Amino acid sequence: MTGRDDGRGRPRAERGWGVWLGWREIEESGENGGEMLVLLNSGYEELSREAARIVAGAVKSKPSVTLGLATGSTTLGMYSELVRLHREQGLDFSRVVTFNLDEYLGLAAEHPQSFHCFMQENFFAHVNVAAGNIHIPEGTIGGDYEEYCAAYERAIREAGGIDLQILGIGRNGHIGFNEPTSSFGSRTRLKVLTNDTIEDNRKFFGAGEEMPQCAITMGIGTILEARKILLLATGEAKAETVAEAIEGPITASVTASCLQLHPDVTFVIDEAAGARLKQRDYYRRVMEMTARFTPNRLL
Ligand code: GLP
């Protein structure tokens, strides 16, 4: 593929308005007609199993699937269920390619709070993803950040794009480390963290330890190009931001609200995280009707 084509051999100019806004056109992302699904689960365990079921389904239907992976405590249950499926049911990750969303700037891969370490401890050490297929932004790159980030974007494109992107959500509505006011067209880049995010994540660091101020993160534009997106949220602390993301105005002040523009996004949340949603009953009915009429949409 060259920079001038879209990965399917068509010149970029032939693609529609989705391109310059940074997301794939509906016709390119699947056959579901563009529905946002909200899967309400009773609690964290069910949510984790549900998310793992969808990821496992993607791996089974396309063994060389490209996964976009997220860190954060919310994703722990999903990873542990995927590890169980690998161990007990032979779920095979040998051809899977992964791209992580982000990494703290300044943290070496060996740092216990690095996202490299998180992924190793909670997932990669326990499954058979080939080491060469794993991509996580480096926290210790010095110098030309722009070139490094452009290379990360190129690697995603060369892998054929992300088939399934997993996301968590920060309390301020961020996805990856796309803090409020991030451009919806943003690509992988160095991002300064907000004080809110630094405070939220301080609990993972030792007392008195200096917190990273910046991160390398995929952009909103990068995320919106994934063919399918799964966002996980649990607990009361996320209820407000989840409601803003799903039902609020589309705004760079809550970057997860950009997902309303994506044609194939599923929110996998629990009752507590969904407590502020106005249309909860409607989402339940949509779940029932989807299971009845278009069950493939739940795979
Ligand atoms: C970090 C990560 C996000 C993640 C968020 C929420 O900021 N960059 O990708 O979604 O934390 O984390 P948690 O699941 O621990 O609430």
PDB file of C-alpha atoms and ligand atoms in Angstrom:
ATOM      1  CA  MET A   1       0.000   0.000   0.000  1.00  0.00           C
ATOM      2  CA  THR A   2       1.201   3.510  -0.668  1.00  0.00           C
ATOM      3  CA  GLY A   3       0.234   6.694   1.113  1.00  0.00           C
ATOM      4  CA  ARG A   4      -1.963   7.465  -1.869  1.00  0.00           C
ATOM      5  CA  ASP A   5      -4.203   4.443  -1.726  1.00  0.00           C
ATOM      6  CA  ASP A   6      -6.660   3.301   0.891  1.00  0.00           C
ATOM      7  CA  GLY A   7      -5.263  -0.173   1.494  1.00  0.00           C
ATOM      8  CA  ARG A   8      -7.760  -1.674  -0.886  1.00  0.00           C
ATOM      9  CA  GLY A   9      -6.110  -0.376  -3.996  1.00  0.00           C
ATOM     10  CA  ARG A  10      -8.439   2.603  -4.450  1.00  0.00           C
ATOM     11  CA  PRO A  11      -6.990   6.086  -4.520  1.00  0.00           C
ATOM     12  CA  ARG A  12      -7.867   7.978  -1.356  1.00  0.00           C
ATOM     13  CA  ALA A  13      -9.587  10.651  -3.388  1.00  0.00           C
ATOM     14  CA  GLU A  14     -12.320   8.156  -4.333  1.00  0.00           C
ATOM     15  CA  ARG A  15     -13.338   7.684  -0.732  1.00  0.00           C
ATOM     16  CA  GLY A  16     -15.992   9.865   0.827  1.00  0.00           C
ATOM     17  CA  TRP A  17     -16.162  12.483   3.530  1.00  0.00           C
ATOM     18  CA  GLY A  18     -15.394   9.897   6.196  1.00  0.00           C
ATOM     19  CA  VAL A  19     -11.775   9.999   5.121  1.00  0.00           C
ATOM     20  CA  TRP A  20     -10.886  13.549   5.924  1.00  0.00           C
ATOM     21  CA  LEU A  21     -12.764  13.360   9.181  1.00  0.00           C
ATOM     22  CA  GLY A  22     -10.673  10.307   9.948  1.00  0.00           C
ATOM     23  CA  TRP A  23     -13.085   7.380  10.076  1.00  0.00           C
ATOM     24  CA  ARG A  24     -13.935   4.661   7.655  1.00  0.00           C
ATOM     25  CA  GLU A  25     -16.969   4.872   5.489  1.00  0.00           C
ATOM     26  CA  ILE A  26     -19.940   2.803   6.575  1.00  0.00           C
ATOM     27  CA  GLU A  27     -19.708   0.545   3.553  1.00  0.00           C
ATOM     28  CA  GLU A  28     -16.160  -0.331   4.544  1.00  0.00           C
ATOM     29  CA  SER A  29     -16.791  -1.248   8.108  1.00  0.00           C
ATOM     30  CA  GLY A  30     -19.143  -4.168   7.776  1.00  0.00           C
ATOM     31  CA  GLU A  31     -22.686  -5.010   6.989  1.00  0.00           C
ATOM     32  CA  ASN A  32     -24.520  -3.975  10.081  1.00  0.00           C
ATOM     33  CA  GLY A  33     -26.031  -0.771   8.727  1.00  0.00           C
ATOM     34  CA  GLY A  34     -24.477   1.429  11.354  1.00  0.00           C
ATOM     35  CA  GLU A  35     -25.936   0.740  14.763  1.00  0.00           C
ATOM     36  CA  MET A  36     -24.542   1.705  18.145  1.00  0.00           C
ATOM     37  CA  LEU A  37     -25.224  -1.084  20.617  1.00  0.00           C
ATOM     38  CA  VAL A  38     -25.327  -0.740  24.386  1.00  0.00           C
ATOM     39  CA  LEU A  39     -25.002  -4.110  26.125  1.00  0.00           C
ATOM     40  CA  LEU A  40     -26.074  -3.751  29.749  1.00  0.00           C
ATOM     41  CA  ASN A  41     -24.617  -6.400  32.023  1.00  0.00           C
ATOM     42  CA  SER A  42     -25.480  -7.148  35.622  1.00  0.00           C
ATOM     43  CA  GLY A  43     -21.959  -6.632  36.911  1.00  0.00           C
ATOM     44  CA  TYR A  44     -18.250  -6.625  36.212  1.00  0.00           C
ATOM     45  CA  GLU A  45     -17.878 -10.388  35.787  1.00  0.00           C
ATOM     46  CA  GLU A  46     -20.637 -10.619  33.224  1.00  0.00           C
ATOM     47  CA  LEU A  47     -19.291  -7.578  31.383  1.00  0.00           C
ATOM     48  CA  SER A  48     -15.817  -9.127  31.268  1.00  0.00           C
ATOM     49  CA  ARG A  49     -17.142 -12.438  29.949  1.00  0.00           C
ATOM     50  CA  GLU A  50     -19.237 -10.646  27.345  1.00  0.00           C
ATOM     51  CA  ALA A  51     -16.279  -8.571  26.113  1.00  0.00           C
ATOM     52  CA  ALA A  52     -14.050 -11.674  26.006  1.00  0.00           C
ATOM     53  CA  ARG A  53     -16.742 -13.574  24.101  1.00  0.00           C
ATOM     54  CA  ILE A  54     -16.794 -10.866  21.414  1.00  0.00           C
ATOM     55  CA  VAL A  55     -12.988 -10.759  21.166  1.00  0.00           C
ATOM     56  CA  ALA A  56     -12.799 -14.574  21.042  1.00  0.00           C
ATOM     57  CA  GLY A  57     -15.457 -14.571  18.310  1.00  0.00           C
ATOM     58  CA  ALA A  58     -13.356 -12.146  16.262  1.00  0.00           C
ATOM     59  CA  VAL A  59     -10.248 -14.331  16.710  1.00  0.00           C
ATOM     60  CA  LYS A  60     -12.124 -17.477  15.689  1.00  0.00           C
ATOM     61  CA  SER A  61     -13.708 -15.933  12.625  1.00  0.00           C
ATOM     62  CA  LYS A  62     -10.412 -14.349  11.505  1.00  0.00           C
ATOM     63  CA  PRO A  63      -7.362 -16.021  13.068  1.00  0.00           C
ATOM     64  CA  SER A  64      -5.099 -13.253  11.743  1.00  0.00           C
ATOM     65  CA  VAL A  65      -7.337 -10.529  13.204  1.00  0.00           C
ATOM     66  CA  THR A  66      -5.713  -7.211  14.136  1.00  0.00           C
ATOM     67  CA  LEU A  67      -6.745  -6.178  17.635  1.00  0.00           C
ATOM     68  CA  GLY A  68      -6.403  -2.727  19.122  1.00  0.00           C
ATOM     69  CA  LEU A  69      -5.790  -3.237  22.849  1.00  0.00           C
ATOM     70  CA  ALA A  70      -6.377  -1.077  25.887  1.00  0.00           C
ATOM     71  CA  THR A  71      -5.047  -1.093  29.434  1.00  0.00           C
ATOM     72  CA  GLY A  72      -6.704   0.011  32.667  1.00  0.00           C
ATOM     73  CA  SER A  73      -8.321  -1.876  35.523  1.00  0.00           C
ATOM     74  CA  THR A  74     -11.586  -2.240  33.587  1.00  0.00           C
ATOM     75  CA  THR A  75      -9.979  -4.525  31.034  1.00  0.00           C
ATOM     76  CA  LEU A  76      -8.470  -6.941  33.587  1.00  0.00           C
ATOM     77  CA  GLY A  77     -11.481  -9.275  33.758  1.00  0.00           C
ATOM     78  CA  MET A  78     -11.687  -9.491  29.969  1.00  0.00           C
ATOM     79  CA  TYR A  79      -7.998 -10.393  29.682  1.00  0.00           C
ATOM     80  CA  SER A  80      -8.273 -13.007  32.394  1.00  0.00           C
ATOM     81  CA  GLU A  81     -11.285 -14.571  30.647  1.00  0.00           C
ATOM     82  CA  LEU A  82      -9.378 -14.599  27.335  1.00  0.00           C
ATOM     83  CA  VAL A  83      -6.479 -16.329  29.099  1.00  0.00           C
ATOM     84  CA  ARG A  84      -8.938 -18.911  30.453  1.00  0.00           C
ATOM     85  CA  LEU A  85     -10.378 -19.477  26.962  1.00  0.00           C
ATOM     86  CA  HIS A  86      -6.838 -19.961  25.640  1.00  0.00           C
ATOM     87  CA  ARG A  87      -5.918 -22.449  28.375  1.00  0.00           C
ATOM     88  CA  GLU A  88      -9.146 -24.397  28.596  1.00  0.00           C
ATOM     89  CA  GLN A  89     -10.528 -24.179  25.086  1.00  0.00           C
ATOM     90  CA  GLY A  90      -7.390 -23.667  23.026  1.00  0.00           C
ATOM     91  CA  LEU A  91      -8.322 -20.182  21.766  1.00  0.00           C
ATOM     92  CA  ASP A  92      -5.437 -19.598  19.384  1.00  0.00           C
ATOM     93  CA  PHE A  93      -3.746 -16.199  19.212  1.00  0.00           C
ATOM     94  CA  SER A  94      -0.742 -17.365  17.190  1.00  0.00           C
ATOM     95  CA  ARG A  95      -1.654 -15.315  14.104  1.00  0.00           C
ATOM     96  CA  VAL A  96      -3.268 -12.397  15.914  1.00  0.00           C
ATOM     97  CA  VAL A  97      -1.633  -8.980  15.521  1.00  0.00           C
ATOM     98  CA  THR A  98      -2.012  -6.410  18.298  1.00  0.00           C
ATOM     99  CA  PHE A  99      -1.577  -2.656  18.601  1.00  0.00           C
ATOM    100  CA  ASN A 100      -1.872  -1.042  21.999  1.00  0.00           C
ATOM    101  CA  LEU A 101      -3.462   2.344  22.309  1.00  0.00           C
ATOM    102  CA  ASP A 102      -0.925   4.133  24.419  1.00  0.00           C
ATOM    103  CA  GLU A 103       2.043   4.261  26.761  1.00  0.00           C
ATOM    104  CA  TYR A 104       3.302   6.727  29.359  1.00  0.00           C
ATOM    105  CA  LEU A 105       6.155   8.862  28.137  1.00  0.00           C
ATOM    106  CA  GLY A 106       9.303   8.267  30.137  1.00  0.00           C
ATOM    107  CA  LEU A 107       8.457   4.775  31.407  1.00  0.00           C
ATOM    108  CA  ALA A 108      10.643   1.925  30.210  1.00  0.00           C
ATOM    109  CA  ALA A 109       8.919  -1.326  29.274  1.00  0.00           C
ATOM    110  CA  GLU A 110      10.222  -2.865  32.526  1.00  0.00           C
ATOM    111  CA  HIS A 111       8.674  -0.182  34.736  1.00  0.00           C
ATOM    112  CA  PRO A 112       5.912  -1.901  36.758  1.00  0.00           C
ATOM    113  CA  GLN A 113       3.397   0.848  35.887  1.00  0.00           C
ATOM    114  CA  SER A 114       4.174   0.866  32.191  1.00  0.00           C
ATOM    115  CA  PHE A 115       1.472  -0.372  29.860  1.00  0.00           C
ATOM    116  CA  HIS A 116       4.083  -2.773  28.431  1.00  0.00           C
ATOM    117  CA  CYS A 117       4.287  -4.383  31.838  1.00  0.00           C
ATOM    118  CA  PHE A 118       0.500  -4.372  32.282  1.00  0.00           C
ATOM    119  CA  MET A 119       0.016  -6.176  28.972  1.00  0.00           C
ATOM    120  CA  GLN A 120       2.766  -8.676  29.672  1.00  0.00           C
ATOM    121  CA  GLU A 121       1.523  -9.528  33.150  1.00  0.00           C
ATOM    122  CA  ASN A 122      -2.154  -9.653  32.389  1.00  0.00           C
ATOM    123  CA  PHE A 123      -2.264 -11.057  28.893  1.00  0.00           C
ATOM    124  CA  PHE A 124       0.764 -11.697  26.704  1.00  0.00           C
ATOM    125  CA  ALA A 125       2.655 -13.874  29.201  1.00  0.00           C
ATOM    126  CA  HIS A 126      -0.312 -16.259  29.336  1.00  0.00           C
ATOM    127  CA  VAL A 127      -1.382 -16.593  25.694  1.00  0.00           C
ATOM    128  CA  ASN A 128       0.376 -17.379  22.416  1.00  0.00           C
ATOM    129  CA  VAL A 129       0.466 -14.018  20.624  1.00  0.00           C
ATOM    130  CA  ALA A 130       3.759 -14.070  18.658  1.00  0.00           C
ATOM    131  CA  ALA A 131       6.222 -11.533  20.095  1.00  0.00           C
ATOM    132  CA  GLY A 132       6.751 -10.060  16.622  1.00  0.00           C
ATOM    133  CA  ASN A 133       3.033  -9.366  16.273  1.00  0.00           C
ATOM    134  CA  ILE A 134       2.826  -7.211  19.410  1.00  0.00           C
ATOM    135  CA  HIS A 135       2.999  -3.425  19.031  1.00  0.00           C
ATOM    136  CA  ILE A 136       2.970  -1.042  21.986  1.00  0.00           C
ATOM    137  CA  PRO A 137       4.200   2.547  21.730  1.00  0.00           C
ATOM    138  CA  GLU A 138       7.627   2.946  23.345  1.00  0.00           C
ATOM    139  CA  GLY A 139       7.654   5.221  26.364  1.00  0.00           C
ATOM    140  CA  THR A 140      11.358   5.881  26.191  1.00  0.00           C
ATOM    141  CA  ILE A 141      11.793   7.157  22.680  1.00  0.00           C
ATOM    142  CA  GLY A 142      13.826  10.300  22.691  1.00  0.00           C
ATOM    143  CA  GLY A 143      14.018  12.829  19.924  1.00  0.00           C
ATOM    144  CA  ASP A 144      11.794  12.648  16.926  1.00  0.00           C
ATOM    145  CA  TYR A 145       8.393  11.876  18.412  1.00  0.00           C
ATOM    146  CA  GLU A 146       6.560  12.871  15.260  1.00  0.00           C
ATOM    147  CA  GLU A 147       8.500  10.425  13.132  1.00  0.00           C
ATOM    148  CA  TYR A 148       8.034   7.687  15.732  1.00  0.00           C
ATOM    149  CA  CYS A 149       4.264   8.276  15.852  1.00  0.00           C
ATOM    150  CA  ALA A 150       3.994   8.407  12.070  1.00  0.00           C
ATOM    151  CA  ALA A 151       5.788   5.035  11.947  1.00  0.00           C
ATOM    152  CA  TYR A 152       3.263   3.590  14.438  1.00  0.00           C
ATOM    153  CA  GLU A 153       0.444   4.763  12.167  1.00  0.00           C
ATOM    154  CA  ARG A 154       2.208   3.241   9.154  1.00  0.00           C
ATOM    155  CA  ALA A 155       2.577  -0.080  10.968  1.00  0.00           C
ATOM    156  CA  ILE A 156      -1.183  -0.126  11.655  1.00  0.00           C
ATOM    157  CA  ARG A 157      -1.918   0.585   8.000  1.00  0.00           C
ATOM    158  CA  GLU A 158       0.557  -2.016   6.811  1.00  0.00           C
ATOM    159  CA  ALA A 159      -1.127  -4.590   9.044  1.00  0.00           C
ATOM    160  CA  GLY A 160      -4.346  -3.855   7.146  1.00  0.00           C
ATOM    161  CA  GLY A 161      -5.898  -1.597   9.795  1.00  0.00           C
ATOM    162  CA  ILE A 162      -7.444  -2.527  13.121  1.00  0.00           C
ATOM    163  CA  ASP A 163     -10.339  -4.982  12.916  1.00  0.00           C
ATOM    164  CA  LEU A 164     -11.482  -4.741  16.512  1.00  0.00           C
ATOM    165  CA  GLN A 165     -10.514  -1.937  18.873  1.00  0.00           C
ATOM    166  CA  ILE A 166     -10.992  -2.405  22.628  1.00  0.00           C
ATOM    167  CA  LEU A 167     -11.406   0.757  24.688  1.00  0.00           C
ATOM    168  CA  GLY A 168     -11.848   1.718  28.298  1.00  0.00           C
ATOM    169  CA  ILE A 169     -12.921   5.219  29.257  1.00  0.00           C
ATOM    170  CA  GLY A 170     -11.337   7.718  31.599  1.00  0.00           C
ATOM    171  CA  ARG A 171     -13.471   9.606  34.124  1.00  0.00           C
ATOM    172  CA  ASN A 172     -13.089  12.705  31.975  1.00  0.00           C
ATOM    173  CA  GLY A 173     -14.370  10.798  28.939  1.00  0.00           C
ATOM    174  CA  HIS A 174     -11.009  10.122  27.331  1.00  0.00           C
ATOM    175  CA  ILE A 175     -10.286   7.104  25.165  1.00  0.00           C
ATOM    176  CA  GLY A 176      -6.655   6.043  24.920  1.00  0.00           C
ATOM    177  CA  PHE A 177      -5.056   9.185  26.291  1.00  0.00           C
ATOM    178  CA  ASN A 178      -7.089  11.494  24.066  1.00  0.00           C
ATOM    179  CA  GLU A 179      -7.779  14.103  26.670  1.00  0.00           C
ATOM    180  CA  PRO A 180     -10.644  16.593  26.412  1.00  0.00           C
ATOM    181  CA  THR A 181     -10.260  18.931  23.409  1.00  0.00           C
ATOM    182  CA  SER A 182      -8.314  16.362  21.381  1.00  0.00           C
ATOM    183  CA  SER A 183      -9.038  16.802  17.695  1.00  0.00           C
ATOM    184  CA  PHE A 184     -11.360  14.195  16.199  1.00  0.00           C
ATOM    185  CA  GLY A 185      -8.892  14.013  13.339  1.00  0.00           C
ATOM    186  CA  SER A 186      -5.901  13.360  15.622  1.00  0.00           C
ATOM    187  CA  ARG A 187      -3.443  10.554  14.910  1.00  0.00           C
ATOM    188  CA  THR A 188      -0.849   8.847  17.100  1.00  0.00           C
ATOM    189  CA  ARG A 189       1.052  11.582  18.891  1.00  0.00           C
ATOM    190  CA  LEU A 190       2.590  12.833  22.086  1.00  0.00           C
ATOM    191  CA  LYS A 191      -0.177  14.055  24.384  1.00  0.00           C
ATOM    192  CA  VAL A 192       0.055  16.056  27.586  1.00  0.00           C
ATOM    193  CA  LEU A 193      -2.045  14.461  30.345  1.00  0.00           C
ATOM    194  CA  THR A 194      -4.617  16.490  32.254  1.00  0.00           C
ATOM    195  CA  ASN A 195      -4.308  16.863  36.015  1.00  0.00           C
ATOM    196  CA  ASP A 196      -7.498  14.763  36.385  1.00  0.00           C
ATOM    197  CA  THR A 197      -5.919  11.853  34.580  1.00  0.00           C
ATOM    198  CA  ILE A 198      -2.666  12.159  36.503  1.00  0.00           C
ATOM    199  CA  GLU A 199      -4.606  12.140  39.781  1.00  0.00           C
ATOM    200  CA  ASP A 200      -6.809   9.208  38.698  1.00  0.00           C
ATOM    201  CA  ASN A 201      -3.789   7.109  37.848  1.00  0.00           C
ATOM    202  CA  ARG A 202      -1.659   8.104  40.836  1.00  0.00           C
ATOM    203  CA  LYS A 203      -3.069   5.158  42.800  1.00  0.00           C
ATOM    204  CA  PHE A 204      -1.098   2.783  40.586  1.00  0.00           C
ATOM    205  CA  PHE A 205       2.217   4.483  41.380  1.00  0.00           C
ATOM    206  CA  GLY A 206       4.244   4.348  44.569  1.00  0.00           C
ATOM    207  CA  ALA A 207       3.823   7.055  47.212  1.00  0.00           C
ATOM    208  CA  GLY A 208       5.942  10.049  46.246  1.00  0.00           C
ATOM    209  CA  GLU A 209       6.813   8.545  42.873  1.00  0.00           C
ATOM    210  CA  GLU A 210       6.899  11.055  40.057  1.00  0.00           C
ATOM    211  CA  MET A 211       3.967  10.637  37.684  1.00  0.00           C
ATOM    212  CA  PRO A 212       4.406  10.805  33.933  1.00  0.00           C
ATOM    213  CA  GLN A 213       3.059  14.071  32.532  1.00  0.00           C
ATOM    214  CA  CYS A 214       2.717  12.904  28.937  1.00  0.00           C
ATOM    215  CA  ALA A 215       1.918   9.832  26.892  1.00  0.00           C
ATOM    216  CA  ILE A 216       2.136   8.535  23.358  1.00  0.00           C
ATOM    217  CA  THR A 217      -1.406   7.712  22.270  1.00  0.00           C
ATOM    218  CA  MET A 218      -3.263   6.681  19.155  1.00  0.00           C
ATOM    219  CA  GLY A 219      -5.453   9.572  18.037  1.00  0.00           C
ATOM    220  CA  ILE A 220      -9.206   9.823  17.739  1.00  0.00           C
ATOM    221  CA  GLY A 221      -8.825   9.613  13.967  1.00  0.00           C
ATOM    222  CA  THR A 222      -6.797   6.404  14.378  1.00  0.00           C
ATOM    223  CA  ILE A 223      -9.400   4.869  16.684  1.00  0.00           C
ATOM    224  CA  LEU A 224     -12.326   5.804  14.446  1.00  0.00           C
ATOM    225  CA  GLU A 225     -10.717   3.927  11.567  1.00  0.00           C
ATOM    226  CA  ALA A 226     -11.043   0.592  13.377  1.00  0.00           C
ATOM    227  CA  ARG A 227     -13.673  -1.578  11.723  1.00  0.00           C
ATOM    228  CA  LYS A 228     -15.376  -2.408  14.986  1.00  0.00           C
ATOM    229  CA  ILE A 229     -15.050  -0.821  18.416  1.00  0.00           C
ATOM    230  CA  LEU A 230     -15.835  -2.218  21.847  1.00  0.00           C
ATOM    231  CA  LEU A 231     -15.871   0.145  24.821  1.00  0.00           C
ATOM    232  CA  LEU A 232     -15.900  -1.334  28.334  1.00  0.00           C
ATOM    233  CA  ALA A 233     -17.015   0.579  31.410  1.00  0.00           C
ATOM    234  CA  THR A 234     -17.764  -0.509  34.951  1.00  0.00           C
ATOM    235  CA  GLY A 235     -18.817   1.152  38.174  1.00  0.00           C
ATOM    236  CA  GLU A 236     -20.591   4.219  39.357  1.00  0.00           C
ATOM    237  CA  ALA A 237     -17.598   6.500  38.914  1.00  0.00           C
ATOM    238  CA  LYS A 238     -17.978   6.130  35.142  1.00  0.00           C
ATOM    239  CA  ALA A 239     -21.773   6.588  34.975  1.00  0.00           C
ATOM    240  CA  GLU A 240     -21.757  10.305  34.190  1.00  0.00           C
ATOM    241  CA  THR A 241     -19.123  10.127  31.503  1.00  0.00           C
ATOM    242  CA  VAL A 242     -20.686   7.018  29.931  1.00  0.00           C
ATOM    243  CA  ALA A 243     -24.012   8.856  29.632  1.00  0.00           C
ATOM    244  CA  GLU A 244     -22.249  11.844  28.078  1.00  0.00           C
ATOM    245  CA  ALA A 245     -20.417   9.607  25.625  1.00  0.00           C
ATOM    246  CA  ILE A 246     -23.516   7.706  24.502  1.00  0.00           C
ATOM    247  CA  GLU A 247     -26.326  10.234  24.812  1.00  0.00           C
ATOM    248  CA  GLY A 248     -24.646  13.614  25.073  1.00  0.00           C
ATOM    249  CA  PRO A 249     -23.626  15.981  22.328  1.00  0.00           C
ATOM    250  CA  ILE A 250     -20.685  14.991  20.168  1.00  0.00           C
ATOM    251  CA  THR A 251     -17.928  17.098  21.580  1.00  0.00           C
ATOM    252  CA  ALA A 252     -14.163  17.099  21.894  1.00  0.00           C
ATOM    253  CA  SER A 253     -14.750  17.886  25.579  1.00  0.00           C
ATOM    254  CA  VAL A 254     -15.783  14.217  26.010  1.00  0.00           C
ATOM    255  CA  THR A 255     -13.654  12.500  23.432  1.00  0.00           C
ATOM    256  CA  ALA A 256     -15.523   9.171  23.739  1.00  0.00           C
ATOM    257  CA  SER A 257     -18.581  10.945  22.293  1.00  0.00           C
ATOM    258  CA  CYS A 258     -16.816  10.706  18.921  1.00  0.00           C
ATOM    259  CA  LEU A 259     -17.887   7.059  18.922  1.00  0.00           C
ATOM    260  CA  GLN A 260     -21.410   8.192  18.023  1.00  0.00           C
ATOM    261  CA  LEU A 261     -19.929   8.830  14.585  1.00  0.00           C
ATOM    262  CA  HIS A 262     -18.676   5.269  14.189  1.00  0.00           C
ATOM    263  CA  PRO A 263     -20.877   2.760  12.360  1.00  0.00           C
ATOM    264  CA  ASP A 264     -20.021  -0.315  14.448  1.00  0.00           C
ATOM    265  CA  VAL A 265     -19.516   0.444  18.114  1.00  0.00           C
ATOM    266  CA  THR A 266     -20.657  -1.642  21.074  1.00  0.00           C
ATOM    267  CA  PHE A 267     -20.608  -0.359  24.637  1.00  0.00           C
ATOM    268  CA  VAL A 268     -20.217  -3.266  27.054  1.00  0.00           C
ATOM    269  CA  ILE A 269     -21.099  -1.809  30.419  1.00  0.00           C
ATOM    270  CA  ASP A 270     -22.554  -2.859  33.756  1.00  0.00           C
ATOM    271  CA  GLU A 271     -25.626  -1.544  35.550  1.00  0.00           C
ATOM    272  CA  ALA A 272     -23.598   0.851  37.699  1.00  0.00           C
ATOM    273  CA  ALA A 273     -21.802   2.416  34.722  1.00  0.00           C
ATOM    274  CA  GLY A 274     -25.121   2.647  32.867  1.00  0.00           C
ATOM    275  CA  ALA A 275     -27.026   4.187  35.775  1.00  0.00           C
ATOM    276  CA  ARG A 276     -27.191   7.683  34.234  1.00  0.00           C
ATOM    277  CA  LEU A 277     -28.357   6.581  30.791  1.00  0.00           C
ATOM    278  CA  LYS A 278     -31.798   7.958  29.998  1.00  0.00           C
ATOM    279  CA  GLN A 279     -32.638   5.270  27.453  1.00  0.00           C
ATOM    280  CA  ARG A 280     -31.728   2.169  29.458  1.00  0.00           C
ATOM    281  CA  ASP A 281     -35.026   0.424  28.775  1.00  0.00           C
ATOM    282  CA  TYR A 282     -34.713   1.113  25.083  1.00  0.00           C
ATOM    283  CA  TYR A 283     -31.185  -0.395  25.031  1.00  0.00           C
ATOM    284  CA  ARG A 284     -32.550  -3.525  26.719  1.00  0.00           C
ATOM    285  CA  ARG A 285     -35.222  -3.867  24.031  1.00  0.00           C
ATOM    286  CA  VAL A 286     -32.650  -3.294  21.305  1.00  0.00           C
ATOM    287  CA  MET A 287     -30.548  -6.111  22.850  1.00  0.00           C
ATOM    288  CA  GLU A 288     -33.537  -8.469  22.773  1.00  0.00           C
ATOM    289  CA  MET A 289     -34.541  -7.558  19.233  1.00  0.00           C
ATOM    290  CA  THR A 290     -30.956  -7.750  18.012  1.00  0.00           C
ATOM    291  CA  ALA A 291     -30.632 -11.264  19.478  1.00  0.00           C
ATOM    292  CA  ARG A 292     -33.855 -12.177  17.661  1.00  0.00           C
ATOM    293  CA  PHE A 293     -33.438 -10.545  14.257  1.00  0.00           C
ATOM    294  CA  THR A 294     -29.741  -9.770  13.690  1.00  0.00           C
ATOM    295  CA  PRO A 295     -27.814 -12.040  16.082  1.00  0.00           C
ATOM    296  CA  ASN A 296     -24.644 -11.696  13.998  1.00  0.00           C
ATOM    297  CA  ARG A 297     -24.443  -8.153  15.297  1.00  0.00           C
ATOM    298  CA  LEU A 298     -23.770  -9.557  18.777  1.00  0.00           C
ATOM    299  CA  LEU A 299     -20.849 -11.725  17.667  1.00  0.00           C
TER     300      LEU A 299
HETATM  301  C1  GLP B   1      -6.008   5.145  31.219  1.00  0.00           C
HETATM  302  C2  GLP B   1      -5.881   4.565  29.814  1.00  0.00           C
HETATM  303  C3  GLP B   1      -7.242   4.397  29.168  1.00  0.00           C
HETATM  304  C4  GLP B   1      -8.200   3.731  30.138  1.00  0.00           C
HETATM  305  C5  GLP B   1      -8.355   4.563  31.370  1.00  0.00           C
HETATM  306  C6  GLP B   1      -9.371   4.021  32.352  1.00  0.00           C
HETATM  307  O1  GLP B   1      -6.151   6.512  31.203  1.00  0.00           O
HETATM  308  N1  GLP B   1      -5.079   5.362  28.961  1.00  0.00           N
HETATM  309  O2  GLP B   1      -7.090   3.629  27.988  1.00  0.00           O
HETATM  310  O3  GLP B   1      -9.447   3.579  29.504  1.00  0.00           O
HETATM  311  O4  GLP B   1      -7.078   4.608  31.984  1.00  0.00           O
HETATM  312  O5  GLP B   1      -8.780   3.184  33.279  1.00  0.00           O
HETATM  313  P1  GLP B   1      -9.585   2.291  34.306  1.00  0.00           P
HETATM  314  O6  GLP B   1     -10.152   1.161  33.519  1.00  0.00           O
HETATM  315  O7  GLP B   1      -8.532   1.844  35.279  1.00  0.00           O
HETATM  316  O8  GLP B   1     -10.629   3.156  34.912  1.00  0.00           O
END
